[in-house]
Amino acid sequence: MKVLVTGGAGYIGSHTTLCLLQEGHDVIVLDNLMNSSSESLRRVEEISGRTVDFREVDLLDADAVDAVFAEGAVDAVVHFAGLKAVGESVERPLAYYRNNVVGTLNLVDSMEKAGVRRLVFSSSATVYGASEHVPLIEKSPMDATNPYGRTKEQIEDILTDLGAADPSWSIALLRYFNPVGAHESGRIGEDPRGVPNNLLPFVAQVAVGRRDKVMVFGNDYPTPDGTGVRDYIHVMDLAAGHLAALRFLARATGTFRWNLGTGRGSSVLEVIEAFSTAAGRQIPYEFTERRPGDAAVSYADASAALAELGWSARRGLAEMCTDHWRWQQANPYGYQHEPSF
Ligand code: NAD
Ligand code: WQD
């Protein structure tokens, strides 16, 4: 199959591109590198021994997107490209709506023109908002609490309407829980720019000495140790979920939504402990105020993905931390050689 991967130079996209190549698919990556480096793709080529057809294109440039599809047969699209920082989305909502929603509209317009109607979209557990009816099932109402989450909701709605209007589309809306970890080689991984927003990259940067200590946002939640509980999922399990969705879409039309999580929650303190074990050093932390908008507990009911896709996450928290640490230790500044604080 020839698969076009938007956002393929990014964290989840690079791991999925690697899995696609390793399964024998041909991959075109479309990315404007606004939050990534083409070095990730060079390393994907190094690990796989195969070539990535990379196009530095912005999804907001509709003509350039059309031109990629006009070149030849694409069988399916996996659409990762988007902005993803919750806090930044509150400060720059228009940039988020434009990039994520308009970018997706341009993509599906080009797909329609080219007759490509198979699409896997990166949605997020963030669409469930602060719902505490765990485990979260796909039928739980969408109720995002920030502009980033609302772009995901809006895109889900747009794609659902598209699938209803034209039943020849095959669309998978994948709601990821908390992706962490790295490929076992330690050659590709998450490379956040500036101060990481998410827990695992922050913990990893403390472990490697780039930051002093982890600030734990709240220790008075109604959870066993008082800290927030999340469903962390290994990025390689997540990548495998995309391949399972593509296999499903090859024999079904319609719009489908699946949670991709492990179904298990871990607290912030459990993560710090597991990472300390993986890194062989105690990671310092300090309790601070709750972060506004955070739910106490979030984890998936991932049974639909198991029943319908035959997919489930295999790797546990210890392996997530070991792999994340291998990447962080070998690449203390990610894909760059110079520190960026
Ligand atoms: P990432 O930032 O590493 O990757 C996104 C990629 O998209 C980057 O390479 C960026 O340069 C590219 N991009 C952004 N806007 C673009 C545009 N207009 N045109 C072309 N390329 C563009 O992020 P990630 O963690 O790999 O996330 C991938 C997708 O998964 C995103 O849509 C994100 O919202 C979603 N998601 C991520 C998480 C998470 O915690 N990482 C959780 C749930 C959902
Ligand atoms: C995890 C836990 C924090 C940082 C976010 C997005 C979501 C999705 C995944 C894209 C929480 C605590 C964190 C820190 C801490 N992304 N924490 N100190 O908030 O579950 O989800 O990323 O779709 O949309 O909202 O992930 O990693 O930020 O936080 O104590 O420095 O760690 O309070 O309990 P979150 P996270």
Short mmCIF file of C-alpha atoms and ligand atoms in Angstrom, two decimals:
data_model
loop_
_atom_site.label_atom_id
_atom_site.label_comp_id
_atom_site.label_asym_id
_atom_site.label_seq_id
_atom_site.Cartn_x
_atom_site.Cartn_y
_atom_site.Cartn_z
CA MET A 1 0.00 0.00 0.00
CA LYS A 2 1.17 3.59 -0.57
CA VAL A 3 0.41 5.63 2.55
CA LEU A 4 0.63 9.41 2.84
CA VAL A 5 1.55 10.36 6.41
CA THR A 6 0.92 13.99 7.34
CA GLY A 7 2.99 15.11 10.32
CA GLY A 8 5.22 12.10 9.74
CA ALA A 9 8.37 13.85 10.98
CA GLY A 10 6.80 14.35 14.41
CA TYR A 11 6.80 12.13 17.47
CA ILE A 12 3.99 9.66 16.78
CA GLY A 13 4.22 10.09 13.00
CA SER A 14 7.89 9.06 12.83
CA HIS A 15 7.25 5.88 14.84
CA THR A 16 4.23 5.01 12.70
CA THR A 17 6.18 5.71 9.50
CA LEU A 18 8.83 3.28 10.69
CA CYS A 19 6.23 0.55 11.35
CA LEU A 20 4.63 1.12 7.95
CA LEU A 21 7.99 0.79 6.19
CA GLN A 22 8.83 -2.31 8.21
CA GLU A 23 5.54 -3.89 7.12
CA GLY A 24 6.48 -3.30 3.49
CA HIS A 25 4.31 -0.25 2.75
CA ASP A 26 5.60 2.75 0.78
CA VAL A 27 5.39 6.03 2.65
CA ILE A 28 5.18 9.65 1.57
CA VAL A 29 5.62 12.05 4.50
CA LEU A 30 4.07 15.50 4.26
CA ASP A 31 5.27 17.84 7.02
CA ASN A 32 6.12 21.54 7.26
CA LEU A 33 8.59 20.83 10.12
CA MET A 34 6.98 23.51 12.32
CA ASN A 35 7.37 21.24 15.34
CA SER A 36 9.88 18.64 14.18
CA SER A 37 13.10 17.97 12.37
CA SER A 38 13.76 15.96 9.22
CA GLU A 39 16.52 14.22 11.21
CA SER A 40 13.76 11.95 12.60
CA LEU A 41 13.07 10.71 9.07
CA ARG A 42 16.77 10.23 8.33
CA ARG A 43 16.88 7.96 11.38
CA VAL A 44 13.71 6.13 10.35
CA GLU A 45 15.49 5.40 7.06
CA GLU A 46 18.57 4.26 8.96
CA ILE A 47 16.59 1.84 11.18
CA SER A 48 14.38 0.47 8.41
CA GLY A 49 16.93 0.42 5.58
CA ARG A 50 14.21 1.94 3.40
CA THR A 51 13.56 5.33 1.87
CA VAL A 52 10.97 7.89 2.94
CA ASP A 53 9.58 10.13 0.24
CA PHE A 54 9.57 13.42 2.18
CA ARG A 55 7.67 16.55 1.08
CA GLU A 56 8.15 19.74 3.06
CA VAL A 57 4.62 21.04 2.59
CA ASP A 58 2.24 23.05 4.77
CA LEU A 59 -1.34 21.74 4.88
CA LEU A 60 -2.48 25.36 4.75
CA ASP A 61 -1.03 25.56 1.23
CA ALA A 62 -3.92 23.87 -0.58
CA ASP A 63 -2.25 23.94 -4.02
CA ALA A 64 0.87 22.26 -2.68
CA VAL A 65 -1.25 19.55 -1.02
CA ASP A 66 -3.16 19.02 -4.29
CA ALA A 67 0.14 18.72 -6.11
CA VAL A 68 1.30 15.87 -3.86
CA PHE A 69 -1.86 13.88 -4.58
CA ALA A 70 -1.75 14.74 -8.28
CA GLU A 71 1.57 12.93 -8.60
CA GLY A 72 0.17 9.48 -8.23
CA ALA A 73 -1.65 6.74 -6.47
CA VAL A 74 -2.05 7.11 -2.73
CA ASP A 75 -4.10 4.33 -1.13
CA ALA A 76 -4.60 5.80 2.33
CA VAL A 77 -3.74 8.80 4.48
CA VAL A 78 -2.70 8.82 8.13
CA HIS A 79 -3.21 12.37 9.37
CA PHE A 80 -1.06 13.40 12.33
CA ALA A 81 -0.25 16.99 11.31
CA GLY A 82 -1.51 19.50 13.81
CA LEU A 83 -0.65 21.74 16.71
CA LYS A 84 -1.05 20.03 20.09
CA ALA A 85 -0.16 22.24 23.05
CA VAL A 86 -3.18 22.85 25.27
CA GLY A 87 -1.84 26.01 26.97
CA GLU A 88 -0.70 27.58 23.70
CA SER A 89 -4.13 26.86 22.20
CA VAL A 90 -5.72 29.01 24.91
CA GLU A 91 -3.37 31.89 24.03
CA ARG A 92 -3.53 31.47 20.23
CA PRO A 93 -6.93 29.93 19.46
CA LEU A 94 -7.11 31.22 15.89
CA ALA A 95 -3.76 29.67 15.02
CA TYR A 96 -5.04 26.34 16.35
CA TYR A 97 -8.39 26.43 14.55
CA ARG A 98 -6.69 27.54 11.33
CA ASN A 99 -3.89 25.02 11.41
CA ASN A 100 -5.83 22.01 12.64
CA VAL A 101 -9.31 22.53 11.19
CA VAL A 102 -8.46 24.37 7.94
CA GLY A 103 -5.42 22.11 7.44
CA THR A 104 -7.71 19.07 7.68
CA LEU A 105 -10.27 20.62 5.30
CA ASN A 106 -7.53 21.20 2.73
CA LEU A 107 -6.34 17.63 3.15
CA VAL A 108 -9.76 16.02 2.65
CA ASP A 109 -10.52 18.35 -0.28
CA SER A 110 -7.36 17.15 -2.00
CA MET A 111 -8.21 13.54 -1.15
CA GLU A 112 -11.67 13.92 -2.71
CA LYS A 113 -10.20 15.39 -5.89
CA ALA A 114 -7.71 12.55 -6.10
CA GLY A 115 -10.30 9.85 -5.29
CA VAL A 116 -8.52 8.81 -2.06
CA ARG A 117 -11.13 7.97 0.58
CA ARG A 118 -9.30 6.10 3.31
CA LEU A 119 -8.23 8.20 6.29
CA VAL A 120 -6.90 7.59 9.79
CA PHE A 121 -7.11 10.70 11.98
CA SER A 122 -5.22 11.49 15.22
CA SER A 123 -7.89 12.43 17.68
CA SER A 124 -7.33 12.55 21.41
CA ALA A 125 -8.79 11.53 24.73
CA THR A 126 -8.87 15.28 25.30
CA VAL A 127 -12.27 15.25 23.51
CA TYR A 128 -13.74 13.69 26.68
CA GLY A 129 -12.87 16.85 28.62
CA ALA A 130 -12.77 16.50 32.36
CA SER A 131 -15.22 13.58 32.45
CA GLU A 132 -14.54 11.35 35.40
CA HIS A 133 -16.77 8.50 34.34
CA VAL A 134 -13.87 6.10 33.90
CA PRO A 135 -13.04 4.02 32.06
CA LEU A 136 -13.89 6.27 29.13
CA ILE A 137 -15.88 4.63 26.36
CA GLU A 138 -16.20 5.86 22.80
CA LYS A 139 -19.86 6.71 23.39
CA SER A 140 -18.97 9.13 26.22
CA PRO A 141 -19.99 12.64 25.14
CA MET A 142 -17.36 14.95 23.65
CA ASP A 143 -16.84 17.94 25.92
CA ALA A 144 -13.39 19.39 25.35
CA THR A 145 -12.35 22.14 27.74
CA ASN A 146 -9.82 24.06 25.63
CA PRO A 147 -9.38 25.26 22.02
CA TYR A 148 -6.95 22.44 21.15
CA GLY A 149 -9.48 19.84 22.26
CA ARG A 150 -12.24 21.65 20.41
CA THR A 151 -10.25 21.48 17.16
CA LYS A 152 -10.21 17.68 17.60
CA GLU A 153 -13.96 17.65 18.29
CA GLN A 154 -14.68 19.83 15.28
CA ILE A 155 -12.52 17.68 13.01
CA GLU A 156 -14.24 14.53 14.28
CA ASP A 157 -17.62 16.17 13.49
CA ILE A 158 -16.48 17.28 10.02
CA LEU A 159 -15.17 13.83 9.15
CA THR A 160 -18.30 12.14 10.52
CA ASP A 161 -20.48 14.41 8.35
CA LEU A 162 -18.27 13.68 5.35
CA GLY A 163 -18.59 9.92 5.93
CA ALA A 164 -22.37 10.28 6.21
CA ALA A 165 -22.62 12.33 3.01
CA ASP A 166 -20.46 9.98 0.97
CA PRO A 167 -20.55 6.36 2.16
CA SER A 168 -17.54 5.45 0.04
CA TRP A 169 -15.25 7.01 2.68
CA SER A 170 -13.46 4.82 5.25
CA ILE A 171 -12.49 6.92 8.25
CA ALA A 172 -10.94 5.96 11.58
CA LEU A 173 -10.94 8.50 14.41
CA LEU A 174 -8.31 7.30 16.89
CA ARG A 175 -8.51 8.78 20.36
CA TYR A 176 -5.07 8.46 21.89
CA PHE A 177 -4.62 8.55 25.62
CA ASN A 178 -1.12 9.60 26.84
CA PRO A 179 1.57 8.56 24.34
CA VAL A 180 5.05 8.06 25.84
CA GLY A 181 8.21 6.03 25.25
CA ALA A 182 10.34 5.64 22.16
CA HIS A 183 11.46 3.06 19.62
CA GLU A 184 13.59 0.41 21.33
CA SER A 185 16.67 1.45 19.31
CA GLY A 186 16.78 4.80 21.13
CA ARG A 187 17.31 6.49 17.74
CA ILE A 188 13.89 8.13 17.47
CA GLY A 189 11.72 9.58 20.23
CA GLU A 190 9.86 12.63 21.46
CA ASP A 191 11.73 15.91 21.00
CA PRO A 192 9.67 18.73 22.50
CA ARG A 193 10.69 22.30 21.77
CA GLY A 194 11.22 24.48 24.83
CA VAL A 195 9.85 23.47 28.21
CA PRO A 196 7.90 20.22 27.90
CA ASN A 197 4.17 20.48 28.67
CA ASN A 198 3.74 16.78 29.29
CA LEU A 199 4.85 14.72 32.25
CA LEU A 200 7.10 12.07 30.69
CA PRO A 201 9.36 14.38 28.66
CA PHE A 202 9.68 16.64 31.70
CA VAL A 203 10.62 13.73 33.97
CA ALA A 204 13.11 12.52 31.35
CA GLN A 205 14.76 15.96 31.16
CA VAL A 206 15.11 16.01 34.94
CA ALA A 207 16.66 12.52 34.82
CA VAL A 208 19.20 13.64 32.23
CA GLY A 209 20.08 16.79 34.19
CA ARG A 210 18.49 19.42 31.94
CA ARG A 211 16.03 20.43 34.69
CA ASP A 212 16.23 20.39 38.49
CA LYS A 213 13.03 18.70 39.61
CA VAL A 214 9.56 17.71 38.56
CA MET A 215 6.73 19.91 39.75
CA VAL A 216 3.83 17.58 40.59
CA PHE A 217 0.56 19.38 39.86
CA GLY A 218 -1.62 18.60 42.88
CA ASN A 219 -1.49 15.95 45.59
CA ASP A 220 -5.05 16.28 46.85
CA TYR A 221 -6.95 14.52 44.07
CA PRO A 222 -9.34 11.73 45.05
CA THR A 223 -6.83 9.09 43.88
CA PRO A 224 -4.88 6.51 45.91
CA ASP A 225 -1.80 8.76 46.34
CA GLY A 226 -3.51 12.11 45.67
CA THR A 227 -1.82 12.71 42.28
CA GLY A 228 -3.45 12.62 38.84
CA VAL A 229 -4.00 9.29 37.13
CA ARG A 230 -3.55 8.80 33.35
CA ASP A 231 -3.48 6.01 30.81
CA TYR A 232 0.08 6.11 29.43
CA ILE A 233 0.55 4.17 26.21
CA HIS A 234 3.82 3.18 24.53
CA VAL A 235 4.25 5.00 21.22
CA MET A 236 5.10 1.72 19.46
CA ASP A 237 1.81 0.19 20.63
CA LEU A 238 0.10 3.33 19.37
CA ALA A 239 1.86 3.01 16.00
CA ALA A 240 0.67 -0.61 15.79
CA GLY A 241 -2.89 0.65 16.39
CA HIS A 242 -2.64 2.74 13.21
CA LEU A 243 -1.59 -0.28 11.17
CA ALA A 244 -4.53 -2.23 12.62
CA ALA A 245 -6.89 0.62 11.71
CA LEU A 246 -5.54 0.72 8.14
CA ARG A 247 -6.11 -3.02 7.80
CA PHE A 248 -9.67 -2.57 9.07
CA LEU A 249 -10.39 0.32 6.69
CA ALA A 250 -9.19 -1.72 3.71
CA ARG A 251 -12.34 -3.85 4.09
CA ALA A 252 -14.92 -1.46 5.55
CA THR A 253 -16.52 1.85 4.70
CA GLY A 254 -17.99 4.25 7.24
CA THR A 255 -16.69 6.33 10.12
CA PHE A 256 -15.30 4.53 13.17
CA ARG A 257 -13.90 5.77 16.47
CA TRP A 258 -11.62 3.88 18.81
CA ASN A 259 -9.86 4.63 22.07
CA LEU A 260 -6.19 3.71 21.96
CA GLY A 261 -5.03 3.26 25.53
CA THR A 262 -3.91 0.44 27.78
CA GLY A 263 -7.01 0.53 29.98
CA ARG A 264 -4.75 1.01 33.03
CA GLY A 265 -4.17 4.21 34.93
CA SER A 266 -0.89 5.28 36.60
CA SER A 267 -0.44 8.17 39.00
CA VAL A 268 2.19 10.90 38.64
CA LEU A 269 4.11 9.42 41.58
CA GLU A 270 3.99 5.94 40.01
CA VAL A 271 5.45 7.39 36.82
CA ILE A 272 8.23 9.18 38.69
CA GLU A 273 9.02 5.97 40.57
CA ALA A 274 9.02 3.82 37.42
CA PHE A 275 11.24 6.33 35.61
CA SER A 276 13.63 6.48 38.60
CA THR A 277 13.97 2.71 38.40
CA ALA A 278 14.55 2.81 34.63
CA ALA A 279 17.16 5.57 34.93
CA GLY A 280 18.83 4.12 38.02
CA ARG A 281 18.58 7.43 39.88
CA GLN A 282 15.97 9.01 42.14
CA ILE A 283 14.13 11.78 40.33
CA PRO A 284 13.54 14.78 42.58
CA TYR A 285 10.04 16.25 42.70
CA GLU A 286 8.00 18.82 44.59
CA PHE A 287 4.26 19.17 45.02
CA THR A 288 2.65 22.33 43.72
CA GLU A 289 -0.84 23.63 42.87
CA ARG A 290 -3.20 21.68 40.63
CA ARG A 291 -2.95 22.65 36.96
CA PRO A 292 -6.21 24.30 35.88
CA GLY A 293 -8.39 22.08 33.67
CA ASP A 294 -6.76 18.79 34.72
CA ALA A 295 -9.00 15.81 35.43
CA ALA A 296 -8.20 13.66 38.46
CA VAL A 297 -8.42 10.39 36.58
CA SER A 298 -8.49 9.43 32.90
CA TYR A 299 -8.11 6.00 31.41
CA ALA A 300 -9.54 4.14 28.45
CA ASP A 301 -11.93 1.34 27.97
CA ALA A 302 -9.96 -0.09 25.04
CA SER A 303 -12.17 -3.12 24.52
CA ALA A 304 -13.67 -1.87 21.24
CA ALA A 305 -10.23 -1.68 19.59
CA LEU A 306 -9.51 -5.21 20.77
CA ALA A 307 -12.83 -6.60 19.55
CA GLU A 308 -12.93 -4.76 16.21
CA LEU A 309 -9.28 -4.19 15.30
CA GLY A 310 -7.71 -7.13 17.13
CA TRP A 311 -5.37 -4.55 18.70
CA SER A 312 -4.33 -4.09 22.28
CA ALA A 313 -1.38 -2.39 23.95
CA ARG A 314 1.33 -4.86 24.98
CA ARG A 315 3.92 -2.76 26.78
CA GLY A 316 3.67 -1.72 30.42
CA LEU A 317 4.88 1.34 32.33
CA ALA A 318 8.34 -0.12 33.07
CA GLU A 319 9.04 -0.69 29.36
CA MET A 320 7.67 2.76 28.47
CA CYS A 321 10.11 4.36 30.92
CA THR A 322 13.08 2.17 29.91
CA ASP A 323 12.60 3.00 26.23
CA HIS A 324 11.95 6.69 26.89
CA TRP A 325 15.09 6.84 29.01
CA ARG A 326 17.25 5.05 26.39
CA TRP A 327 16.23 7.70 23.84
CA GLN A 328 16.68 10.62 26.27
CA GLN A 329 20.06 9.43 27.52
CA ALA A 330 21.45 8.88 24.04
CA ASN A 331 19.96 12.16 22.76
CA PRO A 332 19.94 14.58 25.70
CA TYR A 333 19.00 17.45 23.39
CA GLY A 334 16.77 15.43 21.09
CA TYR A 335 17.64 15.76 17.42
CA GLN A 336 19.65 18.92 18.04
CA HIS A 337 23.27 19.09 19.05
CA GLU A 338 22.89 22.35 20.94
CA PRO A 339 20.89 22.82 24.15
CA SER A 340 17.51 24.54 23.79
CA PHE A 341 16.01 25.52 27.14
P1 NAD B 1 4.22 16.43 16.85
O1 NAD B 1 4.14 17.90 17.02
O2 NAD B 1 5.49 15.74 17.21
O3 NAD B 1 3.88 16.03 15.33
C1 NAD B 1 2.98 16.79 14.55
C2 NAD B 1 3.66 17.07 13.21
O4 NAD B 1 2.78 17.80 12.38
C3 NAD B 1 4.94 17.89 13.36
O5 NAD B 1 5.98 17.24 12.67
C4 NAD B 1 4.58 19.23 12.70
O6 NAD B 1 5.71 19.82 12.10
C5 NAD B 1 3.52 18.80 11.70
N1 NAD B 1 2.57 19.86 11.34
C6 NAD B 1 1.82 20.62 12.17
N2 NAD B 1 1.06 21.47 11.45
C7 NAD B 1 1.32 21.21 10.14
C8 NAD B 1 0.84 21.76 8.91
N3 NAD B 1 -0.03 22.78 8.88
N4 NAD B 1 1.32 21.23 7.75
C9 NAD B 1 2.22 20.23 7.77
N5 NAD B 1 2.71 19.69 8.89
C10 NAD B 1 2.27 20.18 10.06
O7 NAD B 1 2.99 15.78 17.62
P2 NAD B 1 2.67 14.27 17.99
O8 NAD B 1 2.79 14.12 19.45
O9 NAD B 1 3.39 13.36 17.10
O10 NAD B 1 1.12 14.26 17.66
C11 NAD B 1 0.63 13.83 16.40
C12 NAD B 1 -0.88 14.01 16.38
O11 NAD B 1 -1.45 13.27 17.45
C13 NAD B 1 -1.34 15.44 16.58
O12 NAD B 1 -2.45 15.67 15.73
C14 NAD B 1 -1.76 15.50 18.02
O13 NAD B 1 -2.75 16.46 18.25
C15 NAD B 1 -2.29 14.10 18.23
N6 NAD B 1 -2.23 13.65 19.64
C16 NAD B 1 -1.05 13.73 20.31
C17 NAD B 1 -0.99 13.33 21.64
C18 NAD B 1 0.29 13.47 22.43
O14 NAD B 1 0.22 13.55 23.65
N7 NAD B 1 1.46 13.48 21.81
C19 NAD B 1 -2.14 12.85 22.27
C20 NAD B 1 -3.32 12.76 21.54
C21 NAD B 1 -3.36 13.18 20.21
C1 WQD B 2 -0.20 13.97 32.91
C2 WQD B 2 -0.34 14.07 34.42
C3 WQD B 2 -0.65 16.33 35.20
C4 WQD B 2 3.33 17.72 33.91
C5 WQD B 2 -2.19 16.11 27.66
C6 WQD B 2 -3.20 16.80 26.81
C7 WQD B 2 -3.97 15.80 26.02
C8 WQD B 2 -3.05 14.85 25.25
C9 WQD B 2 -1.99 14.28 26.11
C10 WQD B 2 -2.82 15.66 23.03
C11 WQD B 2 -1.42 15.04 34.87
C12 WQD B 2 0.67 15.77 35.69
C13 WQD B 2 2.19 16.97 34.16
C14 WQD B 2 4.12 18.15 35.00
C15 WQD B 2 2.62 17.04 36.50
N1 WQD B 2 -2.37 15.52 24.19
N2 WQD B 2 1.84 16.63 35.43
N3 WQD B 2 3.73 17.79 36.26
O1 WQD B 2 -2.74 16.55 30.71
O2 WQD B 2 -3.20 14.05 30.67
O3 WQD B 2 -2.85 15.26 28.57
O4 WQD B 2 -1.33 15.31 26.83
O5 WQD B 2 -3.91 15.35 22.61
O6 WQD B 2 -4.76 16.54 25.16
O7 WQD B 2 -4.08 17.53 27.64
O8 WQD B 2 -0.92 14.89 30.03
O9 WQD B 2 1.48 14.67 30.44
O10 WQD B 2 0.43 16.97 30.61
O11 WQD B 2 -0.08 15.28 32.35
O12 WQD B 2 2.32 16.74 37.67
O13 WQD B 2 5.15 18.85 34.83
O14 WQD B 2 0.89 14.60 34.95
O15 WQD B 2 -1.26 17.13 36.16
O16 WQD B 2 -1.99 14.52 36.05
P1 WQD B 2 -2.51 15.24 30.12
P2 WQD B 2 0.30 15.51 30.81
#
